């Protein structure tokens, strides 16, 4: 079974530029998550999708961050314009969500963003 | 808001020995889940073990076991017979209904040969 795929693996941009990350979850997984992991910290949830609807985006900086999940499969996370403090690893995860109280989340390899 | 605290930024263990990583959390909920995730230098986060709060029995997965103390809100991970491949960042995480994970800051585990 293929795991969660993410691209690109690394990205370096200047501040005020825009950047987009892509995630392909495990086939059949209904729930998709984007996390931000700043160096030395644990991952922090940015947004959670159930199929193509947003479940939780309370910690997403909506003035510069946006995310979508078209057709309930792939997802993109965009930052526009980027700030220095956005330098982090962006992790995508997915879970089956069969209606059980909780599902194991499976993580992708992440995208390391450096903002100069 | 729920918080997860890992008080050990870094730990070292000799190969084949046992090490315990600490985790405490804060919640007012009675029904929740706790996890330990491993993140090797390649960055792929891998689930190590999970514990359901309503189960009194401590979870075990081969060389990995937990000591879950619900009243003390403590959830430590014990790694027995440590191997070089166990070297990684370990994250403790709390999940409540709705699948939202709250992570601690992590503990770097170094394994000496």
JSON list of C-alpha atoms in Angstrom, two decimals:
[
{"chain": "A", "resi": 1, "resn": "UNK", "atom": "CA", "xyz": [0.00, 0.00, 0.00]},
{"chain": "A", "resi": 2, "resn": "UNK", "atom": "CA", "xyz": [1.43, 3.36, -1.01]},
{"chain": "A", "resi": 3, "resn": "UNK", "atom": "CA", "xyz": [1.90, 5.88, 1.77]},
{"chain": "A", "resi": 4, "resn": "UNK", "atom": "CA", "xyz": [1.11, 9.58, 1.91]},
{"chain": "A", "resi": 5, "resn": "UNK", "atom": "CA", "xyz": [2.96, 11.41, -0.86]},
{"chain": "A", "resi": 6, "resn": "UNK", "atom": "CA", "xyz": [4.11, 15.01, -0.67]},
{"chain": "A", "resi": 7, "resn": "UNK", "atom": "CA", "xyz": [5.94, 17.32, -3.04]},
{"chain": "A", "resi": 8, "resn": "UNK", "atom": "CA", "xyz": [8.21, 19.10, -3.24]},
{"chain": "A", "resi": 9, "resn": "UNK", "atom": "CA", "xyz": [10.48, 17.76, -0.49]},
{"chain": "A", "resi": 10, "resn": "UNK", "atom": "CA", "xyz": [12.39, 21.03, -0.19]},
{"chain": "A", "resi": 11, "resn": "UNK", "atom": "CA", "xyz": [11.61, 24.61, -1.14]},
{"chain": "A", "resi": 12, "resn": "UNK", "atom": "CA", "xyz": [13.56, 27.81, -0.70]},
{"chain": "A", "resi": 13, "resn": "UNK", "atom": "CA", "xyz": [11.87, 31.15, -1.40]},
{"chain": "A", "resi": 14, "resn": "UNK", "atom": "CA", "xyz": [12.31, 34.83, -0.65]},
{"chain": "A", "resi": 15, "resn": "UNK", "atom": "CA", "xyz": [9.95, 36.51, 1.79]},
{"chain": "A", "resi": 16, "resn": "UNK", "atom": "CA", "xyz": [6.80, 37.91, 0.21]},
{"chain": "A", "resi": 17, "resn": "UNK", "atom": "CA", "xyz": [6.87, 35.24, -2.50]},
{"chain": "A", "resi": 18, "resn": "UNK", "atom": "CA", "xyz": [4.18, 32.60, -2.79]},
{"chain": "A", "resi": 19, "resn": "UNK", "atom": "CA", "xyz": [4.58, 28.84, -2.49]},
{"chain": "A", "resi": 20, "resn": "UNK", "atom": "CA", "xyz": [2.35, 25.78, -2.83]},
{"chain": "A", "resi": 21, "resn": "UNK", "atom": "CA", "xyz": [2.64, 22.28, -1.42]},
{"chain": "A", "resi": 22, "resn": "UNK", "atom": "CA", "xyz": [0.89, 19.19, -2.69]},
{"chain": "A", "resi": 23, "resn": "UNK", "atom": "CA", "xyz": [-0.31, 16.10, -0.84]},
{"chain": "A", "resi": 24, "resn": "UNK", "atom": "CA", "xyz": [-1.74, 12.81, -2.04]},
{"chain": "A", "resi": 25, "resn": "UNK", "atom": "CA", "xyz": [-3.23, 10.78, 0.83]},
{"chain": "A", "resi": 26, "resn": "UNK", "atom": "CA", "xyz": [-3.43, 7.02, 1.15]},
{"chain": "A", "resi": 27, "resn": "UNK", "atom": "CA", "xyz": [-6.07, 5.67, -1.21]},
{"chain": "A", "resi": 28, "resn": "UNK", "atom": "CA", "xyz": [-9.48, 5.51, 0.43]},
{"chain": "A", "resi": 29, "resn": "UNK", "atom": "CA", "xyz": [-8.60, 7.79, 3.35]},
{"chain": "A", "resi": 30, "resn": "UNK", "atom": "CA", "xyz": [-11.40, 10.28, 3.89]},
{"chain": "A", "resi": 31, "resn": "UNK", "atom": "CA", "xyz": [-9.63, 12.62, 6.30]},
{"chain": "A", "resi": 32, "resn": "UNK", "atom": "CA", "xyz": [-6.61, 14.73, 5.43]},
{"chain": "A", "resi": 33, "resn": "UNK", "atom": "CA", "xyz": [-4.55, 16.94, 7.74]},
{"chain": "A", "resi": 34, "resn": "UNK", "atom": "CA", "xyz": [-1.92, 19.63, 7.24]},
{"chain": "A", "resi": 35, "resn": "UNK", "atom": "CA", "xyz": [0.54, 20.26, 10.08]},
{"chain": "A", "resi": 36, "resn": "UNK", "atom": "CA", "xyz": [3.26, 22.88, 10.51]},
{"chain": "A", "resi": 37, "resn": "UNK", "atom": "CA", "xyz": [6.38, 21.73, 12.36]},
{"chain": "A", "resi": 38, "resn": "UNK", "atom": "CA", "xyz": [8.75, 24.53, 13.33]},
{"chain": "A", "resi": 39, "resn": "UNK", "atom": "CA", "xyz": [12.29, 23.43, 14.18]},
{"chain": "A", "resi": 40, "resn": "UNK", "atom": "CA", "xyz": [12.49, 22.17, 17.76]},
{"chain": "A", "resi": 41, "resn": "UNK", "atom": "CA", "xyz": [8.72, 21.93, 18.19]},
{"chain": "A", "resi": 42, "resn": "UNK", "atom": "CA", "xyz": [6.04, 19.33, 17.73]},
{"chain": "A", "resi": 43, "resn": "UNK", "atom": "CA", "xyz": [3.70, 19.48, 14.73]},
{"chain": "A", "resi": 44, "resn": "UNK", "atom": "CA", "xyz": [0.77, 21.87, 14.98]},
{"chain": "A", "resi": 45, "resn": "UNK", "atom": "CA", "xyz": [-2.47, 21.22, 13.11]},
{"chain": "A", "resi": 46, "resn": "UNK", "atom": "CA", "xyz": [-3.25, 23.86, 10.49]},
{"chain": "A", "resi": 47, "resn": "UNK", "atom": "CA", "xyz": [-6.31, 22.40, 8.81]},
{"chain": "A", "resi": 48, "resn": "UNK", "atom": "CA", "xyz": [-8.34, 19.18, 8.72]},
{"chain": "A", "resi": 49, "resn": "UNK", "atom": "CA", "xyz": [-10.50, 18.02, 5.80]},
{"chain": "A", "resi": 50, "resn": "UNK", "atom": "CA", "xyz": [-13.19, 15.35, 5.86]},
{"chain": "A", "resi": 51, "resn": "UNK", "atom": "CA", "xyz": [-13.57, 14.38, 2.19]},
{"chain": "A", "resi": 52, "resn": "UNK", "atom": "CA", "xyz": [-13.55, 17.81, 0.54]},
{"chain": "A", "resi": 53, "resn": "UNK", "atom": "CA", "xyz": [-15.06, 19.74, 3.44]},
{"chain": "A", "resi": 54, "resn": "UNK", "atom": "CA", "xyz": [-13.14, 21.64, 6.13]},
{"chain": "A", "resi": 55, "resn": "UNK", "atom": "CA", "xyz": [-13.57, 20.22, 9.65]},
{"chain": "A", "resi": 56, "resn": "UNK", "atom": "CA", "xyz": [-11.13, 22.43, 11.54]},
{"chain": "A", "resi": 57, "resn": "UNK", "atom": "CA", "xyz": [-9.09, 25.40, 10.33]},
{"chain": "A", "resi": 58, "resn": "UNK", "atom": "CA", "xyz": [-8.98, 27.29, 13.60]},
{"chain": "A", "resi": 59, "resn": "UNK", "atom": "CA", "xyz": [-5.17, 27.52, 13.61]},
{"chain": "A", "resi": 60, "resn": "UNK", "atom": "CA", "xyz": [-4.72, 28.38, 9.95]},
{"chain": "A", "resi": 61, "resn": "UNK", "atom": "CA", "xyz": [-3.46, 31.98, 9.43]},
{"chain": "A", "resi": 62, "resn": "UNK", "atom": "CA", "xyz": [-6.13, 32.76, 6.89]},
{"chain": "A", "resi": 63, "resn": "UNK", "atom": "CA", "xyz": [-4.66, 36.10, 5.85]},
{"chain": "A", "resi": 64, "resn": "UNK", "atom": "CA", "xyz": [-1.81, 34.30, 4.11]},
{"chain": "A", "resi": 65, "resn": "UNK", "atom": "CA", "xyz": [-2.50, 30.56, 4.17]},
{"chain": "A", "resi": 66, "resn": "UNK", "atom": "CA", "xyz": [-5.10, 28.74, 2.10]},
{"chain": "A", "resi": 67, "resn": "UNK", "atom": "CA", "xyz": [-5.83, 25.09, 1.46]},
{"chain": "A", "resi": 68, "resn": "UNK", "atom": "CA", "xyz": [-8.16, 23.10, -0.69]},
{"chain": "A", "resi": 69, "resn": "UNK", "atom": "CA", "xyz": [-9.00, 19.50, -1.29]},
{"chain": "A", "resi": 70, "resn": "UNK", "atom": "CA", "xyz": [-10.74, 19.12, -4.60]},
{"chain": "A", "resi": 71, "resn": "UNK", "atom": "CA", "xyz": [-12.73, 15.92, -5.24]},
{"chain": "A", "resi": 72, "resn": "UNK", "atom": "CA", "xyz": [-11.89, 14.71, -1.75]},
{"chain": "A", "resi": 73, "resn": "UNK", "atom": "CA", "xyz": [-8.50, 13.28, -2.70]},
{"chain": "A", "resi": 74, "resn": "UNK", "atom": "CA", "xyz": [-5.39, 15.43, -3.30]},
{"chain": "A", "resi": 75, "resn": "UNK", "atom": "CA", "xyz": [-4.82, 18.63, -1.40]},
{"chain": "A", "resi": 76, "resn": "UNK", "atom": "CA", "xyz": [-2.76, 21.77, -1.85]},
{"chain": "A", "resi": 77, "resn": "UNK", "atom": "CA", "xyz": [-1.59, 24.19, 0.82]},
{"chain": "A", "resi": 78, "resn": "UNK", "atom": "CA", "xyz": [-0.59, 27.69, -0.29]},
{"chain": "A", "resi": 79, "resn": "UNK", "atom": "CA", "xyz": [1.22, 30.53, 1.43]},
{"chain": "A", "resi": 80, "resn": "UNK", "atom": "CA", "xyz": [0.97, 34.01, -0.06]},
{"chain": "A", "resi": 81, "resn": "UNK", "atom": "CA", "xyz": [2.91, 36.09, 0.81]},
{"chain": "A", "resi": 82, "resn": "UNK", "atom": "CA", "xyz": [5.46, 34.11, 2.82]},
{"chain": "A", "resi": 83, "resn": "UNK", "atom": "CA", "xyz": [7.10, 35.48, 5.96]},
{"chain": "A", "resi": 84, "resn": "UNK", "atom": "CA", "xyz": [10.37, 34.48, 7.60]},
{"chain": "A", "resi": 85, "resn": "UNK", "atom": "CA", "xyz": [8.46, 32.80, 10.44]},
{"chain": "A", "resi": 86, "resn": "UNK", "atom": "CA", "xyz": [6.81, 30.42, 7.95]},
{"chain": "A", "resi": 87, "resn": "UNK", "atom": "CA", "xyz": [10.09, 28.50, 7.68]},
{"chain": "A", "resi": 88, "resn": "UNK", "atom": "CA", "xyz": [9.12, 25.03, 8.85]},
{"chain": "A", "resi": 89, "resn": "UNK", "atom": "CA", "xyz": [8.37, 21.49, 7.74]},
{"chain": "A", "resi": 90, "resn": "UNK", "atom": "CA", "xyz": [4.83, 21.08, 6.43]},
{"chain": "A", "resi": 91, "resn": "UNK", "atom": "CA", "xyz": [3.47, 17.62, 7.09]},
{"chain": "A", "resi": 92, "resn": "UNK", "atom": "CA", "xyz": [0.47, 16.04, 5.47]},
{"chain": "A", "resi": 93, "resn": "UNK", "atom": "CA", "xyz": [-1.34, 13.13, 7.11]},
{"chain": "A", "resi": 94, "resn": "UNK", "atom": "CA", "xyz": [-4.40, 11.06, 6.32]},
{"chain": "A", "resi": 95, "resn": "UNK", "atom": "CA", "xyz": [-6.69, 8.70, 8.17]},
{"chain": "A", "resi": 96, "resn": "UNK", "atom": "CA", "xyz": [-9.39, 6.26, 7.15]},
{"chain": "A", "resi": 97, "resn": "UNK", "atom": "CA", "xyz": [-12.22, 7.72, 9.25]},
{"chain": "A", "resi": 98, "resn": "UNK", "atom": "CA", "xyz": [-14.65, 4.84, 9.07]},
{"chain": "A", "resi": 99, "resn": "UNK", "atom": "CA", "xyz": [-16.81, 6.41, 11.73]},
{"chain": "A", "resi": 100, "resn": "UNK", "atom": "CA", "xyz": [-14.78, 5.02, 14.62]},
{"chain": "A", "resi": 101, "resn": "UNK", "atom": "CA", "xyz": [-14.07, 7.34, 17.46]},
{"chain": "A", "resi": 102, "resn": "UNK", "atom": "CA", "xyz": [-10.50, 7.79, 16.38]},
{"chain": "A", "resi": 103, "resn": "UNK", "atom": "CA", "xyz": [-8.28, 6.70, 13.54]},
{"chain": "A", "resi": 104, "resn": "UNK", "atom": "CA", "xyz": [-4.56, 6.34, 13.23]},
{"chain": "A", "resi": 105, "resn": "UNK", "atom": "CA", "xyz": [-3.03, 9.17, 11.24]},
{"chain": "A", "resi": 106, "resn": "UNK", "atom": "CA", "xyz": [-0.40, 8.26, 8.67]},
{"chain": "A", "resi": 107, "resn": "UNK", "atom": "CA", "xyz": [2.14, 10.93, 7.84]},
{"chain": "A", "resi": 108, "resn": "UNK", "atom": "CA", "xyz": [3.95, 11.88, 4.67]},
{"chain": "A", "resi": 109, "resn": "UNK", "atom": "CA", "xyz": [7.67, 12.76, 4.50]},
{"chain": "A", "resi": 110, "resn": "UNK", "atom": "CA", "xyz": [6.98, 16.48, 4.69]},
{"chain": "A", "resi": 111, "resn": "UNK", "atom": "CA", "xyz": [8.09, 19.56, 2.76]},
{"chain": "A", "resi": 112, "resn": "UNK", "atom": "CA", "xyz": [10.88, 21.62, 4.29]},
{"chain": "A", "resi": 113, "resn": "UNK", "atom": "CA", "xyz": [10.28, 25.31, 3.55]},
{"chain": "A", "resi": 114, "resn": "UNK", "atom": "CA", "xyz": [13.01, 27.91, 4.02]},
{"chain": "A", "resi": 115, "resn": "UNK", "atom": "CA", "xyz": [12.02, 31.56, 3.70]},
{"chain": "A", "resi": 116, "resn": "UNK", "atom": "CA", "xyz": [14.96, 33.95, 3.19]},
{"chain": "B", "resi": 1, "resn": "UNK", "atom": "CA", "xyz": [-6.91, 23.87, 25.53]},
{"chain": "B", "resi": 2, "resn": "UNK", "atom": "CA", "xyz": [-5.18, 20.54, 25.93]},
{"chain": "B", "resi": 3, "resn": "UNK", "atom": "CA", "xyz": [-1.42, 20.63, 26.35]},
{"chain": "B", "resi": 4, "resn": "UNK", "atom": "CA", "xyz": [1.24, 17.96, 26.16]},
{"chain": "B", "resi": 5, "resn": "UNK", "atom": "CA", "xyz": [4.57, 18.33, 27.94]},
{"chain": "B", "resi": 6, "resn": "UNK", "atom": "CA", "xyz": [7.73, 16.36, 27.29]},
{"chain": "B", "resi": 7, "resn": "UNK", "atom": "CA", "xyz": [10.25, 17.50, 29.88]},
{"chain": "B", "resi": 8, "resn": "UNK", "atom": "CA", "xyz": [13.28, 15.69, 28.43]},
{"chain": "B", "resi": 9, "resn": "UNK", "atom": "CA", "xyz": [14.64, 17.46, 25.34]},
{"chain": "B", "resi": 10, "resn": "UNK", "atom": "CA", "xyz": [17.23, 14.74, 24.84]},
{"chain": "B", "resi": 11, "resn": "UNK", "atom": "CA", "xyz": [17.96, 11.25, 26.18]},
{"chain": "B", "resi": 12, "resn": "UNK", "atom": "CA", "xyz": [20.75, 8.76, 25.60]},
{"chain": "B", "resi": 13, "resn": "UNK", "atom": "CA", "xyz": [20.76, 5.00, 26.02]},
{"chain": "B", "resi": 14, "resn": "UNK", "atom": "CA", "xyz": [23.29, 2.28, 25.49]},
{"chain": "B", "resi": 15, "resn": "UNK", "atom": "CA", "xyz": [22.44, -0.32, 22.90]},
{"chain": "B", "resi": 16, "resn": "UNK", "atom": "CA", "xyz": [20.51, -3.27, 24.43]},
{"chain": "B", "resi": 17, "resn": "UNK", "atom": "CA", "xyz": [19.55, -1.29, 27.52]},
{"chain": "B", "resi": 18, "resn": "UNK", "atom": "CA", "xyz": [16.20, 0.18, 28.54]},
{"chain": "B", "resi": 19, "resn": "UNK", "atom": "CA", "xyz": [15.14, 3.81, 28.41]},
{"chain": "B", "resi": 20, "resn": "UNK", "atom": "CA", "xyz": [11.97, 5.61, 29.51]},
{"chain": "B", "resi": 21, "resn": "UNK", "atom": "CA", "xyz": [10.67, 8.79, 27.89]},
{"chain": "B", "resi": 22, "resn": "UNK", "atom": "CA", "xyz": [8.32, 10.97, 29.93]},
{"chain": "B", "resi": 23, "resn": "UNK", "atom": "CA", "xyz": [5.12, 12.72, 28.93]},
{"chain": "B", "resi": 24, "resn": "UNK", "atom": "CA", "xyz": [2.45, 14.56, 30.86]},
{"chain": "B", "resi": 25, "resn": "UNK", "atom": "CA", "xyz": [-0.72, 16.11, 29.53]},
{"chain": "B", "resi": 26, "resn": "UNK", "atom": "CA", "xyz": [-3.51, 18.34, 30.68]},
{"chain": "B", "resi": 27, "resn": "UNK", "atom": "CA", "xyz": [-7.15, 17.72, 29.90]},
{"chain": "B", "resi": 28, "resn": "UNK", "atom": "CA", "xyz": [-10.57, 17.89, 31.50]},
{"chain": "B", "resi": 29, "resn": "UNK", "atom": "CA", "xyz": [-11.90, 15.11, 29.28]},
{"chain": "B", "resi": 30, "resn": "UNK", "atom": "CA", "xyz": [-12.38, 11.56, 30.51]},
{"chain": "B", "resi": 31, "resn": "UNK", "atom": "CA", "xyz": [-12.35, 9.80, 27.16]},
{"chain": "B", "resi": 32, "resn": "UNK", "atom": "CA", "xyz": [-9.35, 10.36, 24.91]},
{"chain": "B", "resi": 33, "resn": "UNK", "atom": "CA", "xyz": [-6.42, 8.68, 23.22]},
{"chain": "B", "resi": 34, "resn": "UNK", "atom": "CA", "xyz": [-2.68, 9.00, 23.66]},
{"chain": "B", "resi": 35, "resn": "UNK", "atom": "CA", "xyz": [0.04, 8.20, 21.17]},
{"chain": "B", "resi": 36, "resn": "UNK", "atom": "CA", "xyz": [3.77, 7.94, 20.83]},
{"chain": "B", "resi": 37, "resn": "UNK", "atom": "CA", "xyz": [5.14, 8.77, 17.38]},
{"chain": "B", "resi": 38, "resn": "UNK", "atom": "CA", "xyz": [8.69, 8.27, 16.16]},
{"chain": "B", "resi": 39, "resn": "UNK", "atom": "CA", "xyz": [10.28, 10.67, 13.68]},
{"chain": "B", "resi": 40, "resn": "UNK", "atom": "CA", "xyz": [13.64, 9.48, 12.30]},
{"chain": "B", "resi": 41, "resn": "UNK", "atom": "CA", "xyz": [15.96, 11.95, 10.58]},
{"chain": "B", "resi": 42, "resn": "UNK", "atom": "CA", "xyz": [14.17, 11.24, 7.28]},
{"chain": "B", "resi": 43, "resn": "UNK", "atom": "CA", "xyz": [11.14, 12.97, 8.87]},
{"chain": "B", "resi": 44, "resn": "UNK", "atom": "CA", "xyz": [8.49, 10.33, 8.15]},
{"chain": "B", "resi": 45, "resn": "UNK", "atom": "CA", "xyz": [6.40, 10.22, 11.33]},
{"chain": "B", "resi": 46, "resn": "UNK", "atom": "CA", "xyz": [5.61, 6.65, 12.38]},
{"chain": "B", "resi": 47, "resn": "UNK", "atom": "CA", "xyz": [3.12, 5.51, 14.99]},
{"chain": "B", "resi": 48, "resn": "UNK", "atom": "CA", "xyz": [4.83, 3.54, 17.77]},
{"chain": "B", "resi": 49, "resn": "UNK", "atom": "CA", "xyz": [2.01, 2.83, 20.20]},
{"chain": "B", "resi": 50, "resn": "UNK", "atom": "CA", "xyz": [-1.41, 4.09, 21.25]},
{"chain": "B", "resi": 51, "resn": "UNK", "atom": "CA", "xyz": [-3.39, 3.98, 24.48]},
{"chain": "B", "resi": 52, "resn": "UNK", "atom": "CA", "xyz": [-7.10, 4.45, 25.00]},
{"chain": "B", "resi": 53, "resn": "UNK", "atom": "CA", "xyz": [-7.86, 6.30, 28.21]},
{"chain": "B", "resi": 54, "resn": "UNK", "atom": "CA", "xyz": [-10.74, 4.06, 29.24]},
{"chain": "B", "resi": 55, "resn": "UNK", "atom": "CA", "xyz": [-8.48, 0.99, 29.16]},
{"chain": "B", "resi": 56, "resn": "UNK", "atom": "CA", "xyz": [-6.57, 0.46, 32.39]},
{"chain": "B", "resi": 57, "resn": "UNK", "atom": "CA", "xyz": [-4.20, -2.07, 30.85]},
{"chain": "B", "resi": 58, "resn": "UNK", "atom": "CA", "xyz": [-1.00, -0.53, 29.55]},
{"chain": "B", "resi": 59, "resn": "UNK", "atom": "CA", "xyz": [-0.42, -0.95, 25.81]},
{"chain": "B", "resi": 60, "resn": "UNK", "atom": "CA", "xyz": [2.57, -2.92, 24.54]},
{"chain": "B", "resi": 61, "resn": "UNK", "atom": "CA", "xyz": [4.05, -3.36, 21.07]},
{"chain": "B", "resi": 62, "resn": "UNK", "atom": "CA", "xyz": [7.01, -5.73, 21.05]},
{"chain": "B", "resi": 63, "resn": "UNK", "atom": "CA", "xyz": [9.88, -3.83, 22.72]},
{"chain": "B", "resi": 64, "resn": "UNK", "atom": "CA", "xyz": [7.75, -0.75, 23.32]},
{"chain": "B", "resi": 65, "resn": "UNK", "atom": "CA", "xyz": [5.41, -0.37, 26.28]},
{"chain": "B", "resi": 66, "resn": "UNK", "atom": "CA", "xyz": [3.73, 2.48, 28.09]},
{"chain": "B", "resi": 67, "resn": "UNK", "atom": "CA", "xyz": [3.06, 3.35, 31.70]},
{"chain": "B", "resi": 68, "resn": "UNK", "atom": "CA", "xyz": [-0.29, 5.11, 31.66]},
{"chain": "B", "resi": 69, "resn": "UNK", "atom": "CA", "xyz": [-1.26, 6.84, 34.90]},
{"chain": "B", "resi": 70, "resn": "UNK", "atom": "CA", "xyz": [-4.63, 8.48, 34.21]},
{"chain": "B", "resi": 71, "resn": "UNK", "atom": "CA", "xyz": [-5.03, 10.23, 37.56]},
{"chain": "B", "resi": 72, "resn": "UNK", "atom": "CA", "xyz": [-1.55, 11.71, 37.29]},
{"chain": "B", "resi": 73, "resn": "UNK", "atom": "CA", "xyz": [-2.06, 12.47, 33.57]},
{"chain": "B", "resi": 74, "resn": "UNK", "atom": "CA", "xyz": [1.21, 10.75, 32.81]},
{"chain": "B", "resi": 75, "resn": "UNK", "atom": "CA", "xyz": [2.04, 8.63, 29.76]},
{"chain": "B", "resi": 76, "resn": "UNK", "atom": "CA", "xyz": [5.64, 7.40, 29.60]},
{"chain": "B", "resi": 77, "resn": "UNK", "atom": "CA", "xyz": [7.20, 5.21, 26.90]},
{"chain": "B", "resi": 78, "resn": "UNK", "atom": "CA", "xyz": [9.60, 2.42, 27.78]},
{"chain": "B", "resi": 79, "resn": "UNK", "atom": "CA", "xyz": [11.89, 1.04, 25.10]},
{"chain": "B", "resi": 80, "resn": "UNK", "atom": "CA", "xyz": [13.49, -2.27, 26.03]},
{"chain": "B", "resi": 81, "resn": "UNK", "atom": "CA", "xyz": [16.58, -3.79, 24.39]},
{"chain": "B", "resi": 82, "resn": "UNK", "atom": "CA", "xyz": [17.31, -0.52, 22.60]},
{"chain": "B", "resi": 83, "resn": "UNK", "atom": "CA", "xyz": [18.59, -0.77, 19.04]},
{"chain": "B", "resi": 84, "resn": "UNK", "atom": "CA", "xyz": [20.49, 1.68, 16.85]},
{"chain": "B", "resi": 85, "resn": "UNK", "atom": "CA", "xyz": [17.38, 2.01, 14.70]},
{"chain": "B", "resi": 86, "resn": "UNK", "atom": "CA", "xyz": [15.47, 3.40, 17.67]},
{"chain": "B", "resi": 87, "resn": "UNK", "atom": "CA", "xyz": [17.43, 6.65, 17.44]},
{"chain": "B", "resi": 88, "resn": "UNK", "atom": "CA", "xyz": [14.93, 9.34, 16.49]},
{"chain": "B", "resi": 89, "resn": "UNK", "atom": "CA", "xyz": [12.77, 12.16, 17.78]},
{"chain": "B", "resi": 90, "resn": "UNK", "atom": "CA", "xyz": [9.87, 10.82, 19.82]},
{"chain": "B", "resi": 91, "resn": "UNK", "atom": "CA", "xyz": [6.64, 12.75, 20.14]},
{"chain": "B", "resi": 92, "resn": "UNK", "atom": "CA", "xyz": [3.90, 12.21, 22.66]},
{"chain": "B", "resi": 93, "resn": "UNK", "atom": "CA", "xyz": [0.48, 13.20, 21.36]},
{"chain": "B", "resi": 94, "resn": "UNK", "atom": "CA", "xyz": [-3.03, 13.58, 22.74]},
{"chain": "B", "resi": 95, "resn": "UNK", "atom": "CA", "xyz": [-6.17, 13.09, 20.69]},
{"chain": "B", "resi": 96, "resn": "UNK", "atom": "CA", "xyz": [-9.72, 13.88, 21.61]},
{"chain": "B", "resi": 97, "resn": "UNK", "atom": "CA", "xyz": [-12.89, 13.08, 19.72]},
{"chain": "B", "resi": 98, "resn": "UNK", "atom": "CA", "xyz": [-12.66, 14.58, 16.25]},
{"chain": "B", "resi": 99, "resn": "UNK", "atom": "CA", "xyz": [-9.18, 13.25, 15.56]},
{"chain": "B", "resi": 100, "resn": "UNK", "atom": "CA", "xyz": [-7.31, 16.43, 16.41]},
{"chain": "B", "resi": 101, "resn": "UNK", "atom": "CA", "xyz": [-3.79, 15.58, 17.56]},
{"chain": "B", "resi": 102, "resn": "UNK", "atom": "CA", "xyz": [-1.91, 17.82, 20.01]},
{"chain": "B", "resi": 103, "resn": "UNK", "atom": "CA", "xyz": [1.80, 17.08, 20.11]},
{"chain": "B", "resi": 104, "resn": "UNK", "atom": "CA", "xyz": [4.48, 17.65, 22.71]},
{"chain": "B", "resi": 105, "resn": "UNK", "atom": "CA", "xyz": [7.79, 19.30, 21.81]},
{"chain": "B", "resi": 106, "resn": "UNK", "atom": "CA", "xyz": [9.54, 15.96, 21.41]},
{"chain": "B", "resi": 107, "resn": "UNK", "atom": "CA", "xyz": [12.48, 14.09, 22.92]},
{"chain": "B", "resi": 108, "resn": "UNK", "atom": "CA", "xyz": [15.58, 13.27, 20.91]},
{"chain": "B", "resi": 109, "resn": "UNK", "atom": "CA", "xyz": [16.72, 9.73, 21.66]},
{"chain": "B", "resi": 110, "resn": "UNK", "atom": "CA", "xyz": [20.35, 8.85, 20.97]},
{"chain": "B", "resi": 111, "resn": "UNK", "atom": "CA", "xyz": [21.45, 5.22, 21.02]},
{"chain": "B", "resi": 112, "resn": "UNK", "atom": "CA", "xyz": [25.10, 4.50, 21.74]},
{"chain": "B", "resi": 113, "resn": "UNK", "atom": "CA", "xyz": [26.82, 1.42, 20.39]}
]
